[in-house]
């Protein structure tokens, strides 16, 4: 059984960019529901006890759309929480160099990411991913993710479903993306993912089934702030 991983920060930690109300609904209702449905459907499919990454890929392979949608959404949201932090900074080191190469600098990346997210029709996700020939910005529809795309390693993602921003921004997805990029991106997480993409350390993994509290099995763990 998978457990809903706790948010790595308090509900109000990303205010005013993302309200506590949005995070409560998004994590405690939406994400929770995806995890619970994954547990039910994975059991039916005989995949219970397997790591979530395997469940996502296997569901895709079998054409089990219900399981795929829920399992991928469970994974995407756990990854998305990690992509945000109350302490945003600038990318540095190898990631900063790769961003310069691919986008001509951080502003070029932000422009590409915001444009991709704004242009994406309907629900989905916008990603910064490492590929064999450098960094890329892509978007995926509904629950689709980079786990089922060969040769792409995810560094960052932003949720484009309306539930991610509607309470705070209504229909202003461009406004949400602009502030998300400026105010809450967890660049140190993206740097660890980029190192893992290059064979240094392990990338993010969803907590293993039955690991308890969702802490074990994750890499790049940041201490939860004391309060
Ligand atoms: Fe969402």
Coordinates of N, CA, C and O in Angstrom, one line a residue, residues 63-148:
X63 N -1.9 -0.8 -21.1 CA -3.0 -0.1 -21.6 C -4.1 0.1 -20.5 O -5.3 0.3 -20.8
X64 N -3.7 -0.1 -19.2 CA -4.6 0.1 -18.1 C -4.7 1.6 -17.8 O -4.0 2.1 -16.9
X65 N -5.6 2.3 -18.5 CA -5.6 3.7 -18.4 C -6.0 4.2 -17.0 O -5.5 5.2 -16.5
X66 N -7.0 3.5 -16.3 CA -7.4 3.9 -15.0 C -6.3 3.9 -14.0 O -6.0 4.8 -13.3
X67 N -5.5 2.8 -14.0 CA -4.4 2.6 -13.1 C -3.3 3.6 -13.5 O -2.7 4.3 -12.6
X68 N -3.0 3.7 -14.8 CA -2.0 4.7 -15.2 C -2.3 6.1 -14.7 O -1.4 6.8 -14.2
X69 N -3.5 6.5 -15.0 CA -3.9 7.9 -14.6 C -3.7 8.2 -13.1 O -3.1 9.2 -12.8
X70 N -4.1 7.3 -12.3 CA -4.0 7.5 -10.9 C -2.6 7.3 -10.4 O -2.1 8.1 -9.5
X71 N -1.9 6.3 -10.9 CA -0.5 6.1 -10.4 C 0.4 7.2 -10.9 O 1.2 7.7 -10.1
X72 N 0.2 7.6 -12.1 CA 1.1 8.7 -12.6 C 0.8 10.0 -11.9 O 1.7 10.8 -11.5
X73 N -0.5 10.3 -11.6 CA -0.8 11.5 -10.8 C -0.3 11.4 -9.4 O 0.1 12.4 -8.9
X74 N -0.3 10.2 -8.8 CA 0.3 10.1 -7.5 C 1.7 10.4 -7.5 O 2.3 11.1 -6.6
X75 N 2.4 10.0 -8.5 CA 3.9 10.2 -8.6 C 4.1 11.7 -9.0 O 5.0 12.3 -8.3
X76 N 3.4 12.2 -10.0 CA 3.6 13.6 -10.4 C 3.5 14.6 -9.3 O 4.2 15.5 -9.1
X77 N 2.4 14.4 -8.5 CA 2.2 15.3 -7.4 C 3.3 15.2 -6.3 O 3.8 16.3 -5.8
X78 N 3.8 14.0 -6.0 CA 4.9 13.9 -5.0 C 6.1 14.6 -5.5 O 6.8 15.3 -4.8
X79 N 6.3 14.5 -6.8 CA 7.5 15.1 -7.4 C 7.3 16.7 -7.4 O 8.2 17.4 -7.1
X80 N 6.1 17.1 -7.7 CA 5.7 18.5 -7.8 C 6.0 19.2 -6.5 O 6.5 20.3 -6.4
X81 N 5.6 18.6 -5.4 CA 5.8 19.2 -4.0 C 7.3 19.5 -3.8 O 7.6 20.5 -3.2
X82 N 8.1 18.5 -4.3 CA 9.6 18.7 -4.1 C 10.1 19.8 -4.9 O 11.2 20.3 -4.7
X83 N 9.4 20.2 -6.0 CA 9.9 21.2 -6.9 C 9.7 22.6 -6.4 O 10.0 23.6 -7.1
X84 N 9.1 22.7 -5.2 CA 8.8 24.0 -4.7 C 9.5 24.1 -3.3 O 9.6 23.1 -2.6
X85 N 9.8 25.3 -2.9 CA 10.4 25.6 -1.6 C 10.1 27.0 -1.2 O 10.1 27.9 -2.1
X86 N 10.0 27.2 0.1 CA 9.8 28.6 0.6 C 11.1 29.4 0.3 O 11.1 30.6 0.3
X87 N 12.3 28.7 0.2 CA 13.5 29.3 0.0 C 14.0 29.1 -1.4 O 14.7 28.2 -1.7
X88 N 13.5 29.9 -2.3 CA 13.9 29.8 -3.7 C 15.3 30.5 -3.8 O 15.7 31.3 -3.0
X89 N 16.0 30.1 -4.9 CA 17.4 30.7 -5.1 C 17.6 30.7 -6.6 O 16.6 30.6 -7.4
X90 N 18.8 30.8 -7.0 CA 19.1 30.7 -8.4 C 19.8 29.4 -8.7 O 20.5 28.9 -7.8
X91 N 19.6 28.8 -9.9 CA 20.3 27.6 -10.2 C 21.8 27.9 -10.2 O 22.2 29.0 -10.5
X92 N 22.7 26.9 -9.8 CA 24.1 27.1 -9.9 C 24.8 25.9 -10.5 O 24.2 24.9 -10.8
X93 N 26.1 26.0 -10.6 CA 26.9 24.9 -11.0 C 26.6 24.4 -12.4 O 26.3 25.1 -13.3
X94 N 26.6 23.0 -12.5 CA 26.4 22.4 -13.8 C 25.0 22.6 -14.3 O 24.8 22.8 -15.6
X95 N 24.0 22.7 -13.5 CA 22.7 23.0 -14.0 C 22.6 24.4 -14.6 O 22.0 24.6 -15.7
X96 N 23.2 25.4 -13.9 CA 23.2 26.8 -14.5 C 23.8 26.8 -15.8 O 23.3 27.5 -16.8
X97 N 24.9 26.0 -16.0 CA 25.6 26.0 -17.3 C 24.7 25.4 -18.3 O 24.7 25.9 -19.5
X98 N 24.1 24.3 -18.0 CA 23.2 23.6 -18.9 C 22.0 24.5 -19.3 O 21.6 24.5 -20.5
X99 N 21.5 25.3 -18.4 CA 20.4 26.2 -18.7 C 20.9 27.3 -19.7 O 20.2 27.7 -20.6
X100 N 22.1 27.8 -19.4 CA 22.7 28.8 -20.3 C 22.8 28.2 -21.7 O 22.5 28.9 -22.7
X101 N 23.3 27.0 -21.8 CA 23.5 26.3 -23.1 C 22.1 26.2 -23.9 O 22.1 26.4 -25.0
X102 N 21.1 25.7 -23.1 CA 19.9 25.3 -23.8 C 19.0 26.5 -24.0 O 18.3 26.6 -25.0
X103 N 19.0 27.5 -23.1 CA 18.0 28.6 -23.2 C 18.7 30.0 -23.2 O 17.9 31.0 -23.2
X104 N 20.0 30.0 -23.2 CA 20.7 31.3 -23.2 C 20.6 32.0 -21.9 O 20.8 33.3 -21.9
X105 N 20.3 31.3 -20.9 CA 20.3 31.9 -19.5 C 19.0 31.6 -18.8 O 18.0 31.1 -19.4
X106 N 18.9 32.0 -17.5 CA 17.8 31.7 -16.7 C 16.5 32.4 -17.2 O 15.4 31.8 -17.2
X107 N 16.6 33.6 -17.7 CA 15.4 34.3 -18.2 C 14.9 33.6 -19.4 O 13.7 33.5 -19.6
X108 N 15.8 33.1 -20.3 CA 15.4 32.4 -21.4 C 14.6 31.1 -21.1 O 13.6 30.7 -21.7
X109 N 15.1 30.4 -20.0 CA 14.4 29.2 -19.5 C 13.0 29.6 -19.0 O 12.0 28.9 -19.4
X110 N 13.0 30.6 -18.2 CA 11.6 31.0 -17.6 C 10.6 31.3 -18.7 O 9.5 31.0 -18.7
X111 N 11.1 32.0 -19.8 CA 10.3 32.4 -20.9 C 9.8 31.1 -21.6 O 8.6 31.0 -21.9
X112 N 10.7 30.2 -21.9 CA 10.3 28.9 -22.6 C 9.3 28.1 -21.7 O 8.3 27.6 -22.2
X113 N 9.6 28.0 -20.4 CA 8.7 27.2 -19.5 C 7.3 27.9 -19.4 O 6.3 27.2 -19.5
X114 N 7.3 29.2 -19.2 CA 6.0 29.9 -19.1 C 5.2 29.8 -20.4 O 4.0 29.6 -20.4
X115 N 5.9 30.0 -21.5 CA 5.2 29.9 -22.8 C 4.6 28.5 -23.1 O 3.5 28.3 -23.6
X116 N 5.4 27.5 -22.7 CA 4.9 26.1 -22.9 C 3.7 25.8 -22.0 O 2.7 25.3 -22.5
X117 N 3.8 26.3 -20.8 CA 2.7 26.1 -19.9 C 1.4 26.9 -20.3 O 0.3 26.4 -20.1
X118 N 1.6 28.1 -20.7 CA 0.5 28.9 -21.2 C -0.2 28.3 -22.4 O -1.4 28.3 -22.5
X119 N 0.6 27.8 -23.3 CA 0.1 27.3 -24.6 C -0.5 25.9 -24.4 O -1.3 25.5 -25.3
X120 N -0.2 25.2 -23.3 CA -0.7 23.9 -23.2 C -2.3 23.9 -23.0 O -2.8 24.6 -22.2
X121 N -2.9 23.1 -23.9 CA -4.4 23.1 -23.9 C -4.9 22.1 -22.9 O -4.6 20.9 -22.9
X122 N -5.7 22.6 -21.9 CA -6.4 21.7 -21.0 C -5.4 21.3 -19.8 O -4.4 22.0 -19.5
X123 N -5.7 20.2 -19.2 CA -5.0 19.8 -18.0 C -3.7 19.1 -18.4 O -3.5 18.6 -19.5
X124 N -2.7 19.2 -17.5 CA -1.4 18.6 -17.7 C -0.3 19.1 -16.9 O -0.6 19.7 -15.8
X125 N 0.9 19.0 -17.4 CA 2.1 19.3 -16.6 C 3.1 20.0 -17.6 O 3.2 19.5 -18.7
X126 N 3.9 20.9 -17.1 CA 5.0 21.4 -17.8 C 6.3 21.1 -17.1 O 6.4 21.2 -15.9
X127 N 7.3 20.6 -17.8 CA 8.5 20.0 -17.3 C 9.8 20.7 -17.8 O 9.8 21.0 -19.0
X128 N 10.8 20.7 -16.9 CA 12.1 20.9 -17.4 C 12.8 19.5 -17.2 O 12.7 18.9 -16.2
X129 N 13.3 19.0 -18.3 CA 13.9 17.6 -18.3 C 15.2 17.6 -19.0 O 15.5 18.4 -19.8
X130 N 16.1 16.7 -18.5 CA 17.4 16.5 -19.1 C 17.3 15.4 -20.2 O 16.7 14.3 -19.9
X131 N 17.7 15.7 -21.4 CA 17.7 14.6 -22.4 C 19.1 14.4 -22.9 O 20.1 15.0 -22.4
X132 N 19.3 13.5 -23.8 CA 20.7 13.1 -24.3 C 21.4 14.3 -24.9 O 22.6 14.5 -24.8
X133 N 20.6 15.2 -25.5 CA 21.2 16.4 -26.2 C 20.9 17.7 -25.4 O 20.7 18.7 -26.1
X134 N 20.8 17.6 -24.1 CA 20.7 18.9 -23.3 C 19.3 19.0 -22.7 O 18.5 18.1 -22.7
X135 N 19.1 20.1 -22.1 CA 17.8 20.4 -21.4 C 16.7 20.7 -22.3 O 16.9 21.3 -23.4
X136 N 15.5 20.3 -21.9 CA 14.3 20.6 -22.7 C 13.2 21.0 -21.8 O 13.0 20.6 -20.7
X137 N 12.3 21.8 -22.4 CA 11.0 22.1 -21.8 C 9.9 21.4 -22.6 O 9.9 21.6 -23.8
X138 N 9.1 20.6 -21.9 CA 8.0 19.9 -22.6 C 6.8 20.0 -21.7 O 6.8 20.3 -20.5
X139 N 5.6 19.8 -22.3 CA 4.4 19.6 -21.5 C 3.8 18.3 -21.9 O 4.0 17.7 -23.0
X140 N 3.0 17.7 -20.9 CA 2.3 16.5 -21.1 C 0.9 16.6 -20.7 O 0.5 17.5 -19.9
X141 N 0.0 15.8 -21.3 CA -1.4 15.9 -21.1 C -1.9 15.1 -20.0 O -1.4 13.9 -19.8
X142 N -2.9 15.6 -19.2 CA -3.5 14.8 -18.1 C -2.5 14.3 -17.2 O -1.8 15.0 -16.5
X143 N -2.4 12.9 -17.1 CA -1.5 12.3 -16.1 C -0.1 12.0 -16.7 O 0.8 11.5 -16.0
X144 N 0.0 12.2 -18.0 CA 1.2 11.7 -18.7 C 2.5 12.3 -18.0 O 2.4 13.5 -17.6
X145 N 3.6 11.5 -18.0 CA 4.8 12.1 -17.4 C 6.0 11.5 -18.0 O 6.0 10.8 -19.0
X146 N 7.2 12.0 -17.5 CA 8.4 11.6 -18.1 C 8.8 10.1 -17.8 O 9.8 9.6 -18.4
X147 N 8.1 9.5 -16.8 CA 8.5 8.1 -16.5 C 8.2 7.2 -17.8 O 8.8 6.2 -17.9
X148 N 7.3 7.6 -18.6 CA 7.0 6.8 -19.8 C 7.5 7.4 -21.1 O 7.1 7.1 -22.2

